[in-house]
Coordinates of C-alpha atoms and ligand atoms in Angstrom, one line a residue:
M1 CA 2.6 -57.7 -8.1
I2 CA 2.9 -61.3 -9.1
I3 CA 5.4 -62.6 -11.6
V4 CA 4.1 -65.6 -13.4
M5 CA 6.9 -67.8 -14.9
K6 CA 6.5 -69.9 -18.1
P7 CA 6.0 -73.6 -17.6
E8 CA 9.4 -74.2 -19.3
A9 CA 11.2 -71.7 -17.0
T10 CA 14.4 -73.1 -15.6
N11 CA 15.6 -72.9 -12.0
Q12 CA 18.3 -70.5 -13.3
D13 CA 15.5 -68.2 -14.8
I14 CA 13.8 -68.2 -11.4
D15 CA 17.0 -67.5 -9.5
R16 CA 17.8 -64.7 -11.8
I17 CA 14.5 -62.9 -11.0
V18 CA 14.7 -63.6 -7.3
G19 CA 18.3 -62.2 -7.4
I20 CA 17.2 -59.0 -9.1
L21 CA 14.4 -58.5 -6.5
K22 CA 16.8 -59.0 -3.6
E23 CA 19.3 -56.5 -5.1
L24 CA 16.5 -54.0 -5.2
N25 CA 15.5 -54.7 -1.6
L26 CA 12.2 -56.2 -2.6
S27 CA 10.9 -59.4 -1.0
A28 CA 10.2 -62.4 -3.2
H29 CA 7.7 -65.1 -2.2
L30 CA 8.1 -68.2 -4.3
S31 CA 5.2 -70.6 -5.0
K32 CA 6.1 -73.6 -7.1
G33 CA 3.1 -75.4 -8.7
E34 CA 3.2 -78.6 -10.7
T35 CA 3.8 -76.7 -14.0
T36 CA 4.1 -73.1 -13.1
T37 CA 6.1 -71.1 -10.6
I38 CA 4.8 -67.7 -9.4
I39 CA 6.8 -65.1 -7.6
G40 CA 5.0 -62.7 -5.3
L41 CA 6.7 -59.3 -5.1
I42 CA 6.3 -57.2 -2.0
G43 CA 7.7 -53.7 -1.6
D44 CA 7.9 -50.4 -3.6
K45 CA 7.3 -51.3 -7.3
S46 CA 8.9 -48.1 -8.4
R47 CA 12.3 -49.6 -7.6
L48 CA 11.8 -51.8 -10.7
A49 CA 12.3 -48.8 -13.0
G50 CA 14.8 -49.8 -15.6
H51 CA 14.3 -53.6 -15.0
N52 CA 11.8 -54.9 -17.5
L53 CA 11.1 -58.2 -15.9
E54 CA 8.4 -59.2 -18.4
I55 CA 11.0 -59.7 -21.1
M56 CA 13.5 -61.6 -19.0
P57 CA 14.0 -65.3 -19.9
G58 CA 11.4 -67.6 -18.4
V59 CA 8.9 -64.8 -17.5
D60 CA 5.3 -65.2 -18.8
K61 CA 3.6 -62.1 -17.4
L62 CA 3.4 -59.6 -14.6
V63 CA 0.1 -59.3 -12.8
P64 CA -0.4 -56.1 -10.8
I65 CA -2.4 -56.6 -7.6
T66 CA -2.7 -53.0 -6.5
E67 CA -3.6 -50.0 -8.6
S68 CA -1.1 -47.3 -9.4
Y69 CA -3.3 -44.6 -7.7
K70 CA -2.9 -44.6 -3.9
L71 CA -4.4 -41.3 -2.5
A72 CA -7.6 -41.8 -4.6
N73 CA -7.8 -45.5 -3.7
K74 CA -10.4 -46.8 -1.3
K75 CA -8.0 -49.5 -0.1
F76 CA -5.9 -46.9 1.6
H77 CA -8.8 -44.7 2.7
P78 CA -11.8 -46.9 3.3
A79 CA -14.2 -44.1 4.5
H80 CA -16.0 -42.1 1.9
S81 CA -14.7 -38.5 1.7
E82 CA -16.8 -35.4 1.9
V83 CA -15.6 -32.3 0.1
K84 CA -16.5 -29.0 1.7
V85 CA -17.4 -26.1 -0.5
G86 CA -17.7 -23.3 2.1
D87 CA -20.8 -24.4 4.1
L88 CA -21.9 -26.9 1.5
T89 CA -20.8 -30.5 1.8
V90 CA -20.5 -32.8 -1.3
G91 CA -20.7 -36.4 -0.3
G92 CA -22.2 -38.1 2.7
G93 CA -26.0 -37.8 2.8
N94 CA -26.0 -34.6 0.7
F95 CA -27.1 -34.6 -2.9
V96 CA -25.6 -31.7 -4.7
I97 CA -27.2 -30.1 -7.8
M98 CA -24.9 -28.0 -10.0
S99 CA -26.9 -26.3 -12.7
G100 CA -26.8 -23.5 -15.1
P101 CA -26.0 -22.7 -18.7
C102 CA -23.4 -24.4 -20.8
A103 CA -21.8 -21.0 -21.4
V104 CA -22.1 -17.6 -19.7
E105 CA -23.4 -15.5 -22.6
S106 CA -24.4 -12.2 -20.9
G107 CA -25.1 -10.8 -17.4
E108 CA -28.9 -11.0 -18.1
Q109 CA -28.8 -14.5 -19.4
L110 CA -26.8 -15.7 -16.4
M111 CA -29.0 -13.9 -13.8
A112 CA -32.1 -15.5 -15.4
A113 CA -30.5 -18.9 -15.3
A114 CA -29.3 -18.4 -11.6
E115 CA -32.9 -17.5 -10.6
A116 CA -34.2 -20.6 -12.3
V117 CA -31.7 -23.0 -10.7
K118 CA -32.1 -21.4 -7.3
A119 CA -35.9 -21.8 -7.5
G120 CA -35.4 -25.5 -8.3
G121 CA -33.2 -26.1 -5.3
A122 CA -29.7 -26.2 -6.9
Q123 CA -26.9 -25.3 -4.5
V124 CA -24.3 -24.6 -7.2
L125 CA -24.5 -22.5 -10.3
R126 CA -22.5 -23.7 -13.3
G127 CA -21.5 -21.6 -16.3
G128 CA -18.6 -21.8 -18.7
A129 CA -16.5 -18.7 -19.1
Y130 CA -13.7 -20.6 -21.0
K131 CA -15.3 -23.0 -23.5
P132 CA -13.2 -25.8 -25.0
R133 CA -15.2 -26.0 -28.3
T134 CA -14.6 -28.6 -31.0
S135 CA -14.4 -25.9 -33.6
P136 CA -12.1 -22.9 -33.1
Y137 CA -14.9 -20.8 -34.9
S138 CA -17.5 -21.6 -32.2
F139 CA -18.2 -19.2 -29.3
Q140 CA -15.2 -19.5 -27.0
G141 CA -16.6 -17.9 -23.8
L142 CA -16.5 -14.5 -22.2
E143 CA -13.5 -15.4 -20.0
E144 CA -12.9 -13.0 -17.1
E145 CA -16.1 -11.0 -17.9
G146 CA -18.0 -14.3 -17.6
L147 CA -16.4 -15.0 -14.2
R148 CA -17.5 -11.6 -13.0
Y149 CA -21.1 -12.3 -14.0
M150 CA -20.9 -15.6 -12.2
A151 CA -19.6 -13.9 -9.0
N152 CA -22.5 -11.4 -9.2
A153 CA -25.0 -14.2 -9.5
R154 CA -23.5 -15.9 -6.5
E155 CA -23.9 -12.7 -4.4
K156 CA -27.5 -12.2 -5.5
Y157 CA -28.7 -15.8 -5.1
G158 CA -26.5 -17.2 -2.4
L159 CA -25.2 -20.0 -4.7
K160 CA -21.7 -21.5 -5.0
I161 CA -20.2 -21.2 -8.5
V162 CA -18.3 -23.7 -10.6
C163 CA -16.4 -22.8 -13.8
E164 CA -14.3 -24.8 -16.1
V165 CA -10.6 -23.8 -16.5
T166 CA -8.7 -24.7 -19.6
S167 CA -5.3 -23.3 -19.0
E168 CA -2.9 -22.1 -16.3
S169 CA -3.8 -18.5 -17.0
A170 CA -7.6 -19.3 -16.7
V171 CA -6.8 -20.9 -13.3
K172 CA -5.0 -17.7 -12.2
S173 CA -8.2 -15.7 -13.0
A174 CA -10.7 -18.2 -11.8
V175 CA -9.2 -18.7 -8.3
R176 CA -10.2 -15.1 -7.6
Y177 CA -13.9 -15.7 -8.4
V178 CA -15.1 -19.3 -8.2
D179 CA -15.9 -21.8 -5.4
I180 CA -15.1 -24.9 -7.5
L181 CA -12.7 -25.3 -10.4
Q182 CA -13.9 -27.6 -13.2
I183 CA -11.6 -29.7 -15.3
G184 CA -13.5 -30.7 -18.5
A185 CA -13.5 -34.0 -20.2
R186 CA -11.1 -32.8 -22.9
N187 CA -8.5 -31.8 -20.3
M188 CA -8.7 -34.9 -18.0
Q189 CA -5.3 -36.0 -19.2
N190 CA -3.8 -32.6 -19.4
Y191 CA -1.4 -33.5 -16.6
E192 CA 0.3 -30.1 -16.3
L193 CA -3.2 -28.5 -15.8
L194 CA -4.1 -31.1 -13.2
K195 CA -0.9 -30.3 -11.3
V196 CA -1.8 -26.6 -11.4
V197 CA -5.2 -27.1 -9.9
G198 CA -3.6 -29.5 -7.5
R199 CA -1.6 -26.6 -6.2
T200 CA -4.7 -24.5 -5.4
K201 CA -6.8 -25.0 -2.3
L202 CA -10.1 -24.9 -4.2
P203 CA -12.3 -28.0 -4.7
V204 CA -11.9 -29.5 -8.1
L205 CA -14.6 -31.1 -10.2
L206 CA -12.8 -33.6 -12.4
K207 CA -14.8 -34.8 -15.4
R208 CA -14.2 -38.2 -16.9
G209 CA -12.4 -38.0 -20.3
L210 CA -14.4 -38.9 -23.4
A211 CA -12.4 -42.1 -23.9
A212 CA -10.9 -42.6 -20.4
T213 CA -11.1 -45.8 -18.5
I214 CA -12.0 -45.6 -14.8
D215 CA -8.4 -46.4 -14.0
E216 CA -7.1 -43.5 -16.1
W217 CA -9.7 -41.2 -14.5
L218 CA -8.6 -42.1 -11.0
N219 CA -5.0 -41.7 -12.0
A220 CA -5.9 -38.2 -13.2
A221 CA -7.5 -37.5 -9.7
E222 CA -4.2 -38.8 -8.2
Y223 CA -2.3 -36.0 -10.0
I224 CA -4.4 -33.4 -8.2
L225 CA -4.3 -35.2 -4.8
S226 CA -0.6 -35.8 -5.0
E227 CA 0.0 -32.0 -5.4
G228 CA -1.6 -31.6 -2.0
N229 CA -5.2 -30.7 -2.9
P230 CA -7.5 -33.4 -1.3
H231 CA -10.8 -31.7 -2.4
V232 CA -11.6 -33.7 -5.6
I233 CA -15.1 -34.4 -6.8
L234 CA -15.5 -36.8 -9.8
C235 CA -18.0 -36.3 -12.5
E236 CA -19.2 -39.1 -14.9
R237 CA -20.2 -37.3 -18.1
G238 CA -20.5 -40.0 -20.7
I239 CA -18.0 -41.8 -22.8
R240 CA -17.7 -42.3 -26.5
T241 CA -19.0 -45.6 -27.8
F242 CA -20.4 -46.9 -31.1
E243 CA -23.9 -45.6 -30.2
T244 CA -25.0 -42.6 -32.1
A245 CA -28.6 -42.1 -30.8
T246 CA -27.1 -40.2 -27.9
R247 CA -24.2 -37.7 -27.9
H248 CA -22.2 -39.9 -25.5
T249 CA -23.0 -43.0 -23.5
L250 CA -23.6 -42.1 -19.9
D251 CA -21.8 -44.8 -18.0
I252 CA -24.1 -45.3 -15.0
S253 CA -22.1 -48.3 -13.9
A254 CA -19.1 -46.0 -13.3
I255 CA -20.9 -44.7 -10.2
P256 CA -20.9 -48.0 -8.2
V257 CA -17.5 -48.8 -9.7
I258 CA -16.1 -45.5 -8.4
K259 CA -17.7 -46.1 -5.0
A260 CA -16.0 -49.5 -4.9
K261 CA -12.6 -48.3 -5.9
S262 CA -12.3 -44.8 -4.5
H263 CA -13.4 -42.8 -1.5
L264 CA -14.0 -39.6 -3.6
P265 CA -17.5 -38.3 -4.1
V266 CA -18.9 -38.7 -7.6
I267 CA -21.7 -36.9 -9.4
A268 CA -23.2 -37.5 -12.9
D269 CA -23.8 -35.2 -15.8
P270 CA -26.7 -36.5 -17.9
S271 CA -26.8 -33.3 -20.0
H272 CA -23.4 -33.9 -21.7
G273 CA -23.9 -37.7 -21.2
T274 CA -26.9 -37.9 -23.5
G275 CA -26.9 -34.6 -25.4
V276 CA -30.7 -34.8 -25.7
R277 CA -33.0 -32.8 -23.4
A278 CA -35.7 -35.5 -23.3
Y279 CA -33.2 -38.1 -21.9
V280 CA -31.8 -35.9 -19.1
T281 CA -34.5 -36.5 -16.5
P282 CA -34.6 -40.3 -16.8
M283 CA -30.8 -40.5 -16.7
A284 CA -30.6 -38.1 -13.8
K285 CA -32.9 -40.4 -11.8
A286 CA -30.8 -43.5 -12.9
A287 CA -27.6 -41.8 -11.6
A288 CA -29.3 -40.9 -8.3
A289 CA -30.5 -44.5 -7.9
A290 CA -27.0 -45.8 -8.7
G291 CA -25.7 -43.9 -5.7
A292 CA -24.3 -40.6 -7.2
D293 CA -23.6 -37.8 -4.8
G294 CA -25.2 -35.2 -7.1
L295 CA -25.9 -34.1 -10.6
M296 CA -24.7 -31.5 -13.1
I297 CA -27.6 -30.3 -15.2
E298 CA -27.5 -27.7 -18.0
V299 CA -30.3 -25.2 -17.7
H300 CA -30.8 -22.2 -20.0
P301 CA -33.5 -19.5 -19.7
T302 CA -34.2 -19.9 -23.5
P303 CA -32.6 -23.1 -24.7
E304 CA -33.7 -22.3 -28.3
T305 CA -31.3 -19.3 -28.4
A306 CA -28.4 -20.9 -26.4
M307 CA -24.9 -20.3 -27.9
S308 CA -23.8 -23.8 -27.0
D309 CA -25.5 -27.1 -26.1
G310 CA -29.1 -25.8 -26.5
P311 CA -30.4 -29.2 -27.5
Q312 CA -29.4 -30.7 -24.2
S313 CA -30.3 -27.7 -22.0
L314 CA -33.5 -27.8 -19.9
S315 CA -35.8 -24.8 -19.7
P316 CA -36.5 -23.4 -16.2
E317 CA -39.9 -25.2 -16.3
E318 CA -38.3 -28.5 -17.3
F319 CA -35.7 -28.1 -14.5
L320 CA -38.3 -27.5 -11.9
R321 CA -40.2 -30.6 -13.0
L322 CA -36.9 -32.7 -12.9
M323 CA -36.3 -31.5 -9.3
E324 CA -39.9 -32.3 -8.3
E325 CA -39.6 -35.8 -9.7
L326 CA -36.2 -36.4 -8.1
R327 CA -37.1 -35.4 -4.6
P328 CA -39.2 -38.5 -3.6
L329 CA -36.5 -40.8 -5.1
L330 CA -33.8 -39.0 -3.0
R331 CA -35.9 -39.4 0.1
L332 CA -36.1 -43.1 -0.6
M333 CA -32.3 -43.2 -0.9
G334 CA -31.8 -41.4 2.4
K335 CA -30.3 -38.4 0.7
H336 CA -31.2 -34.7 0.9
I337 CA -30.7 -31.7 -1.3
Ligands
PEP401 C1 -19.1 -28.5 -19.6 O1 -19.5 -29.0 -18.5 O2 -19.3 -27.3 -19.9 C2 -18.4 -29.3 -20.6 C3 -17.8 -28.7 -21.6 O3 -18.5 -30.6 -20.4 P1 -17.5 -31.8 -20.8 O4 -16.1 -31.3 -20.4 O5 -18.0 -32.9 -19.9 O6 -17.7 -32.0 -22.2
MN402 MN1 -22.1 -27.9 -22.3

């Protein structure tokens, strides 16, 4: 961190700051310019708790030079991480497709969706058993019954399964069924829930919050990592902007930004990112071209009867077409499904 002093700061002001740093066993590197003095602080910043340097006499501002997340930070872990989901690898040259309905509605609906996504080449079946809906009167999910349908579909089609968890009790049930735990956008800053999934050994798909900065998102990942679970996959799913033509604004630039700031794999979700079926395929391609490690795509056997997110769900035929169009692009990028 750098402490920038005001031009009118006195020697006494500067000495006071240096004295505090010394007392806290932090090194201070002084650089005196013609008008401004800056003090470089080296050491563990957490020792500054209870010392609000920014309001001390003569201090202009504090400029952080390292991010608060460490375990998620590429600076401390320069090689890209791969996350193992059984025999499936997320990251590296693998492109992972996680597809399926927004919500598990019935055993039949889920099996039909699983058949469709398997036929298209997806490796992971998605399906919500605990649905965090905007309205409490909307369908809330089949809970454990839904998890059982997911596990049956995994057996039948040899797919991995990912389900969202919305509470500690949902985690307790889900760990007995799923291959990947999903933290949804609305819970990205539910720090207690992040700690709970951090204490499991399962891979965690961490979606970006609706209004979260990349820094906040990586700090959310840090909560999981710091509990001892290194298996974190990030998912860009669109953020809330002033634009209303799409449900959210899929932040494609988040993908190269994550690649620059973190070693964690990152996938994109153009279904929730756009909310419009017709925009899913172009944005899926854009995400792949930007360097994403995979995609989450909502697929429903009959989108017109879906109990949630029908307008953004692809039919089995549309999903097959998306996958066909994606393959040459992935080959060009040196990635394989
Ligand atoms: C979902 O993937 O089912 C979901 C609810 O997405 P998000 O958390 O991104 O809104
Ligand atoms: Mn959905």
